[in-house]
Coordinates of N, CA and C in Angstrom, one line a residue:
K1 N 156.3 97.5 32.4 CA 156.9 98.0 31.2 C 155.9 98.2 30.1
L2 N 154.9 97.4 30.0 CA 153.9 97.5 28.9 C 153.3 98.9 29.0
Y3 N 152.8 99.3 30.2 CA 152.2 100.6 30.3 C 153.1 101.7 30.0
N4 N 154.4 101.6 30.4 CA 155.3 102.7 30.1 C 155.5 102.8 28.6
N5 N 155.6 101.7 27.9 CA 155.8 101.7 26.4 C 154.5 102.3 25.8
L6 N 153.3 101.9 26.3 CA 152.1 102.3 25.7 C 151.9 103.9 26.0
L7 N 152.2 104.3 27.2 CA 152.1 105.7 27.5 C 153.1 106.6 26.6
Q8 N 154.3 106.0 26.5 CA 155.3 106.8 25.7 C 154.8 106.9 24.2
T9 N 154.2 105.8 23.7 CA 153.7 105.9 22.3 C 152.6 106.9 22.2
I10 N 151.7 106.9 23.2 CA 150.5 107.8 23.1 C 151.0 109.2 23.2
F11 N 152.0 109.5 24.1 CA 152.4 110.9 24.2 C 153.4 111.3 23.1
Q12 N 154.2 110.4 22.6 CA 155.1 110.7 21.5 C 154.5 110.9 20.2
N13 N 153.4 110.1 19.9 CA 152.7 110.1 18.7 C 151.2 110.4 18.9
P14 N 150.8 111.5 19.4 CA 149.4 111.7 19.7 C 148.6 111.7 18.4
D15 N 147.4 111.2 18.5 CA 146.4 111.1 17.4 C 145.8 112.4 17.1
E16 N 146.2 113.1 16.0 CA 145.7 114.4 15.7 C 144.2 114.4 15.3
T17 N 143.7 113.3 15.0 CA 142.2 113.3 14.7 C 141.4 113.5 16.0
L18 N 142.0 113.4 17.2 CA 141.4 113.6 18.4 C 141.4 115.0 18.9
R19 N 142.0 115.9 18.1 CA 142.1 117.3 18.4 C 140.8 117.8 18.9
D20 N 140.8 118.6 20.0 CA 139.6 119.2 20.6 C 138.7 118.2 21.3
F21 N 139.1 117.0 21.5 CA 138.4 116.0 22.2 C 138.9 115.9 23.6
V22 N 138.2 115.3 24.5 CA 138.7 115.0 25.9 C 138.9 113.5 25.8
C23 N 140.1 113.0 26.1 CA 140.4 111.6 26.1 C 140.8 111.2 27.5
C24 N 140.5 109.9 27.8 CA 140.8 109.3 29.1 C 141.7 108.1 28.9
I25 N 142.7 108.0 29.8 CA 143.5 106.7 29.9 C 143.3 106.2 31.3
R26 N 142.9 105.0 31.4 CA 142.7 104.3 32.7 C 144.0 103.6 33.1
L27 N 144.6 104.0 34.2 CA 145.8 103.4 34.7 C 145.5 102.4 35.8
P28 N 146.1 101.2 35.8 CA 145.8 100.2 36.8 C 146.5 100.4 38.1
Y29 N 146.0 99.9 39.1 CA 146.5 100.0 40.5 C 148.0 99.5 40.5
D30 N 148.2 98.3 40.0 CA 149.6 97.8 40.0 C 150.6 98.7 39.4
Y31 N 150.2 99.4 38.3 CA 151.2 100.3 37.6 C 151.4 101.5 38.5
L32 N 150.4 102.1 39.1 CA 150.5 103.3 39.8 C 151.2 103.2 41.2
T33 N 151.2 102.0 41.7 CA 151.8 101.8 43.1 C 153.3 101.6 43.0
K34 N 153.9 101.5 41.8 CA 155.4 101.3 41.7 C 156.1 102.6 41.5
D35 N 157.0 102.9 42.4 CA 157.8 104.2 42.4 C 158.5 104.3 41.0
E36 N 159.1 103.2 40.5 CA 159.8 103.4 39.3 C 158.9 103.8 38.1
N37 N 157.7 103.4 38.1 CA 156.7 103.8 37.1 C 156.5 105.3 37.2
Y38 N 156.4 105.8 38.4 CA 156.2 107.3 38.5 C 157.3 108.0 37.9
K39 N 158.5 107.6 38.1 CA 159.7 108.2 37.5 C 159.7 108.2 36.0
K40 N 159.4 107.0 35.5 CA 159.3 106.9 34.0 C 158.2 107.7 33.4
F41 N 157.1 107.7 34.1 CA 156.0 108.5 33.6 C 156.3 110.0 33.6
K42 N 156.9 110.4 34.7 CA 157.3 111.8 34.8 C 158.3 112.2 33.6
N43 N 159.2 111.3 33.3 CA 160.1 111.5 32.2 C 159.3 111.6 30.9
I44 N 158.4 110.7 30.7 CA 157.6 110.7 29.5 C 156.8 112.1 29.3
L45 N 156.2 112.5 30.4 CA 155.5 113.8 30.4 C 156.5 114.9 30.1
D46 N 157.6 115.0 30.8 CA 158.6 116.0 30.6 C 159.0 116.1 29.1
T47 N 159.1 114.9 28.5 CA 159.6 114.9 27.1 C 158.6 115.2 26.1
Y48 N 157.3 114.6 26.3 CA 156.3 114.7 25.2 C 155.0 115.4 25.5
A49 N 154.6 115.6 26.7 CA 153.2 115.9 27.1 C 152.8 117.3 26.6
N50 N 153.8 118.2 26.4 CA 153.4 119.6 26.0 C 152.8 119.6 24.6
H51 N 152.8 118.5 23.9 CA 152.4 118.6 22.5 C 151.1 117.9 22.3
L52 N 150.3 117.5 23.3 CA 149.1 116.8 23.1 C 148.0 117.8 22.4
P53 N 147.4 117.3 21.4 CA 146.4 118.1 20.7 C 145.0 118.0 21.4
Y54 N 144.9 117.2 22.4 CA 143.6 117.0 23.1 C 143.7 117.1 24.6
E55 N 142.6 117.3 25.3 CA 142.6 117.4 26.7 C 142.7 115.9 27.2
L56 N 143.4 115.7 28.3 CA 143.6 114.3 28.8 C 143.3 114.2 30.2
I57 N 142.5 113.2 30.6 CA 142.2 112.8 32.0 C 142.8 111.4 32.2
L58 N 143.6 111.3 33.2 CA 144.1 110.0 33.7 C 143.1 109.4 34.7
E59 N 142.6 108.2 34.5 CA 141.7 107.6 35.5 C 142.5 106.7 36.4
F60 N 142.4 107.0 37.7 CA 143.0 106.2 38.8 C 141.9 105.4 39.5
P61 N 142.3 104.1 39.9 CA 141.3 103.3 40.6 C 141.2 103.9 42.0
N62 N 139.9 103.9 42.6 CA 139.7 104.4 43.9 C 140.6 103.7 45.0
K63 N 140.9 102.4 44.7 CA 141.7 101.6 45.6 C 143.1 102.3 45.8
F64 N 143.6 102.8 44.7 CA 144.9 103.5 44.7 C 144.8 104.8 45.5
I65 N 143.7 105.6 45.3 CA 143.5 106.8 46.1 C 143.4 106.5 47.6
S66 N 142.7 105.4 47.9 CA 142.4 105.1 49.3 C 143.6 104.5 50.0
T67 N 144.4 103.8 49.3 CA 145.5 103.1 50.0 C 146.9 103.7 49.8
H68 N 147.1 104.6 48.8 CA 148.4 105.2 48.5 C 148.2 106.7 48.3
I69 N 147.6 107.4 49.2 CA 147.3 108.8 49.0 C 148.5 109.6 48.8
D70 N 149.7 109.3 49.4 CA 150.9 110.1 49.2 C 151.3 110.0 47.7
Q71 N 151.3 108.8 47.2 CA 151.7 108.6 45.8 C 150.6 109.3 44.9
A72 N 149.3 109.2 45.2 CA 148.3 109.9 44.4 C 148.5 111.4 44.4
I73 N 148.8 112.0 45.5 CA 149.1 113.4 45.6 C 150.3 113.8 44.8
K74 N 151.3 112.9 44.7 CA 152.5 113.2 43.9 C 152.1 113.3 42.4
Y75 N 151.2 112.3 42.0 CA 150.7 112.4 40.6 C 149.9 113.7 40.4
K76 N 149.0 114.0 41.4 CA 148.2 115.1 41.2 C 149.0 116.4 41.1
K77 N 150.0 116.5 41.8 CA 150.9 117.8 41.8 C 151.6 117.8 40.4
L78 N 152.0 116.7 39.9 CA 152.7 116.6 38.6 C 151.8 117.0 37.4
L79 N 150.6 116.6 37.4 CA 149.8 116.7 36.2 C 149.3 118.0 35.7
P80 N 149.0 119.0 36.6 CA 148.4 120.3 36.1 C 149.4 121.0 35.2
S81 N 150.7 120.9 35.4 CA 151.6 121.7 34.5 C 151.6 121.2 33.1
F82 N 151.0 120.0 32.9 CA 150.8 119.4 31.5 C 149.3 119.5 31.1
S83 N 148.5 120.2 31.8 CA 147.1 120.3 31.6 C 146.4 118.9 31.5
I84 N 146.8 118.1 32.4 CA 146.2 116.7 32.5 C 145.5 116.7 33.9
D85 N 144.3 116.1 33.9 CA 143.5 116.0 35.1 C 143.4 114.5 35.5
I86 N 142.7 114.3 36.7 CA 142.5 113.0 37.2 C 141.0 112.7 37.3
G87 N 140.6 111.5 37.0 CA 139.3 110.9 37.2 C 139.5 109.7 38.1
I88 N 138.4 109.3 38.8 CA 138.5 108.1 39.6 C 137.5 107.1 39.1
Y89 N 138.0 105.8 39.0 CA 137.1 104.7 38.6 C 137.0 103.7 39.7
E90 N 136.1 102.8 39.6 CA 135.9 101.7 40.6 C 135.6 102.3 42.0
F91 N 134.8 103.3 42.1 CA 134.5 104.0 43.3 C 133.9 103.0 44.4
E92 N 133.1 102.1 43.9 CA 132.4 101.2 44.8 C 133.3 100.2 45.6
K93 N 134.5 100.0 45.1 CA 135.3 99.0 45.8 C 135.9 99.4 47.1
C94 N 136.1 100.6 47.3 CA 136.5 101.1 48.6 C 136.4 102.7 48.6
T95 N 136.0 103.2 49.7 CA 135.7 104.6 49.6 C 136.4 105.3 50.8
N96 N 137.1 106.4 50.5 CA 137.7 107.3 51.5 C 137.5 108.7 50.9
T97 N 136.5 109.4 51.3 CA 136.1 110.7 50.8 C 137.2 111.7 51.1
K98 N 137.8 111.6 52.2 CA 138.9 112.6 52.5 C 140.0 112.5 51.5
N99 N 140.4 111.4 51.1 CA 141.5 111.2 50.1 C 141.0 111.7 48.7
I100 N 139.7 111.4 48.4 CA 139.2 111.8 47.1 C 139.2 113.4 47.1
Q101 N 138.8 114.0 48.1 CA 138.8 115.5 48.2 C 140.3 116.0 48.0
A102 N 141.2 115.3 48.5 CA 142.7 115.7 48.5 C 143.2 115.7 47.0
V103 N 142.7 114.8 46.2 CA 143.2 114.8 44.8 C 142.3 115.5 43.9
S104 N 141.1 115.9 44.3 CA 140.2 116.7 43.6 C 140.0 116.3 42.2
P105 N 139.4 115.1 41.9 CA 139.3 114.6 40.6 C 138.2 115.4 39.8
S106 N 138.3 115.3 38.5 CA 137.3 115.9 37.6 C 135.9 115.2 37.7
Y107 N 136.0 113.9 38.0 CA 134.8 113.1 38.2 C 135.1 111.8 38.9
I108 N 134.0 111.1 39.3 CA 134.1 109.8 39.9 C 133.2 108.8 39.1
K109 N 133.7 107.7 38.7 CA 132.9 106.7 38.0 C 132.6 105.6 39.0
A110 N 131.3 105.2 39.0 CA 130.9 104.1 39.9 C 129.9 103.2 39.1
D111 N 129.8 101.9 39.4 CA 128.9 101.0 38.8 C 127.5 101.5 39.1
A112 N 126.6 101.4 38.1 CA 125.2 101.9 38.3 C 124.5 101.2 39.4
T113 N 124.7 99.9 39.5 CA 124.0 99.1 40.5 C 124.4 99.5 41.9
Y114 N 125.7 99.9 42.1 CA 126.2 100.4 43.3 C 125.5 101.7 43.7
L115 N 125.3 102.6 42.7 CA 124.8 103.9 42.9 C 123.3 103.9 43.2
I116 N 122.6 102.8 42.9 CA 121.2 102.6 43.2 C 121.0 102.6 44.7
S117 N 121.9 101.9 45.4 CA 121.7 101.8 46.9 C 122.7 102.7 47.7
N118 N 123.7 103.3 47.0 CA 124.6 104.1 47.7 C 124.8 105.4 46.9
T119 N 124.6 106.5 47.5 CA 124.8 107.8 46.8 C 126.0 108.5 47.5
P120 N 127.1 108.6 46.7 CA 128.3 109.3 47.3 C 128.0 110.7 47.6
H121 N 128.4 111.2 48.7 CA 128.2 112.6 49.1 C 129.6 113.3 49.1
I122 N 130.0 113.6 47.9 CA 131.3 114.3 47.8 C 131.0 115.6 47.0
Q123 N 131.2 116.7 47.7 CA 130.8 118.0 47.1 C 131.6 118.4 45.8
N124 N 130.8 118.9 44.9 CA 131.4 119.5 43.7 C 132.2 118.5 42.8
I125 N 132.0 117.2 42.9 CA 132.6 116.2 42.0 C 131.5 115.4 41.3
P126 N 131.4 115.6 40.0 CA 130.4 114.8 39.3 C 130.5 113.3 39.4
I127 N 129.4 112.6 39.5 CA 129.4 111.2 39.6 C 128.9 110.7 38.2
I128 N 129.6 109.7 37.7 CA 129.3 109.1 36.4 C 128.9 107.6 36.7
A129 N 127.7 107.2 36.2 CA 127.3 105.8 36.4 C 127.8 105.0 35.2
T130 N 128.4 103.9 35.5 CA 128.9 103.0 34.5 C 128.1 101.7 34.4
D131 N 128.1 101.0 33.3 CA 127.5 99.7 33.2 C 125.9 99.8 33.3
V132 N 125.3 100.8 32.7 CA 123.9 101.0 32.7 C 123.3 100.0 31.7
K133 N 122.5 99.1 32.1 CA 122.1 98.0 31.3 C 120.7 98.2 30.6
D134 N 119.9 99.0 31.2 CA 118.5 99.1 30.6 C 117.9 100.5 31.0
T135 N 116.7 100.7 30.4 CA 116.1 102.0 30.7 C 115.5 102.1 32.1
K136 N 115.2 101.0 32.7 CA 114.7 101.0 34.1 C 115.8 101.5 35.0
L137 N 117.0 101.0 34.8 CA 118.2 101.4 35.6 C 118.5 102.9 35.4
L138 N 118.4 103.3 34.1 CA 118.6 104.7 33.8 C 117.6 105.6 34.5
D139 N 116.4 105.2 34.4 CA 115.3 106.0 35.1 C 115.6 106.1 36.6
T140 N 115.9 105.0 37.2 CA 116.2 105.0 38.7 C 117.4 105.9 39.0
L141 N 118.4 105.9 38.2 CA 119.6 106.8 38.4 C 119.1 108.2 38.3
Q142 N 118.3 108.5 37.3 CA 117.9 109.9 37.1 C 117.0 110.4 38.3
K143 N 116.3 109.5 38.9 CA 115.5 109.8 40.1 C 116.4 110.2 41.2
K144 N 117.6 109.7 41.2 CA 118.6 110.0 42.2 C 119.5 111.1 41.8
D145 N 119.1 111.8 40.8 CA 119.9 113.0 40.2 C 121.2 112.6 39.7
I146 N 121.3 111.4 39.1 CA 122.6 111.0 38.4 C 122.2 110.9 36.9
Y147 N 122.8 111.9 36.2 CA 122.5 112.0 34.8 C 123.7 111.8 33.8
L148 N 124.9 111.6 34.4 CA 126.1 111.3 33.6 C 126.2 109.8 33.5
I149 N 126.3 109.3 32.3 CA 126.3 107.9 32.0 C 127.5 107.5 31.2
D150 N 128.2 106.4 31.5 CA 129.3 105.9 30.7 C 129.0 104.4 30.5
S151 N 129.2 103.9 29.4 CA 129.0 102.4 29.1 C 127.5 102.0 29.1
L152 N 126.7 102.8 28.4 CA 125.3 102.4 28.2 C 125.3 101.2 27.2
H153 N 124.7 100.1 27.6 CA 124.7 98.9 26.8 C 123.9 99.1 25.5
N154 N 124.3 98.4 24.5 CA 123.6 98.5 23.2 C 122.1 98.1 23.3
S155 N 121.7 97.3 24.3 CA 120.3 96.9 24.4 C 119.4 98.1 24.6
Y156 N 120.0 99.3 25.0 CA 119.2 100.5 25.2 C 119.5 101.5 24.1
I157 N 118.6 101.7 23.2 CA 118.8 102.7 22.2 C 117.6 103.7 22.3
P158 N 117.9 104.9 22.7 CA 116.8 105.9 22.9 C 116.1 106.2 21.6
E159 N 114.8 106.5 21.8 CA 114.0 106.9 20.6 C 114.2 108.4 20.4
D160 N 114.1 108.8 19.2 CA 114.2 110.3 18.9 C 113.1 111.0 19.4

């Protein structure tokens, strides 16, 4: 119920100061796996989503994509009519590249330490490293051709 209320508030009263930005909402596994939440979410979109002043990407956990592909595809089919896309997070917890290709996300987020020893081979889907703690890790990621970073820790401040 909390997520449905939160989503309704976000869609009903979008923040106009975010106009022309790309915004992401991370939805949890437990929310996405409940059929009644899909119905409520669809109703929220039908009522409010055509009025968003910003581009929106909903982030789904990879566990959801891997274990509930039919439900994930249902969401995927619903979202384009509202100009909403999908991103995947927690890629390192379980991987099923066939399912990921089926939902065709805008990007995949994976922990930087996971990416050091595992390079996902999914065509045409950008990989974003999360939880980058220092310049050494950043340099290692760049050597693996990973240049998109999310959650760079404050301990790393690039010099001009």
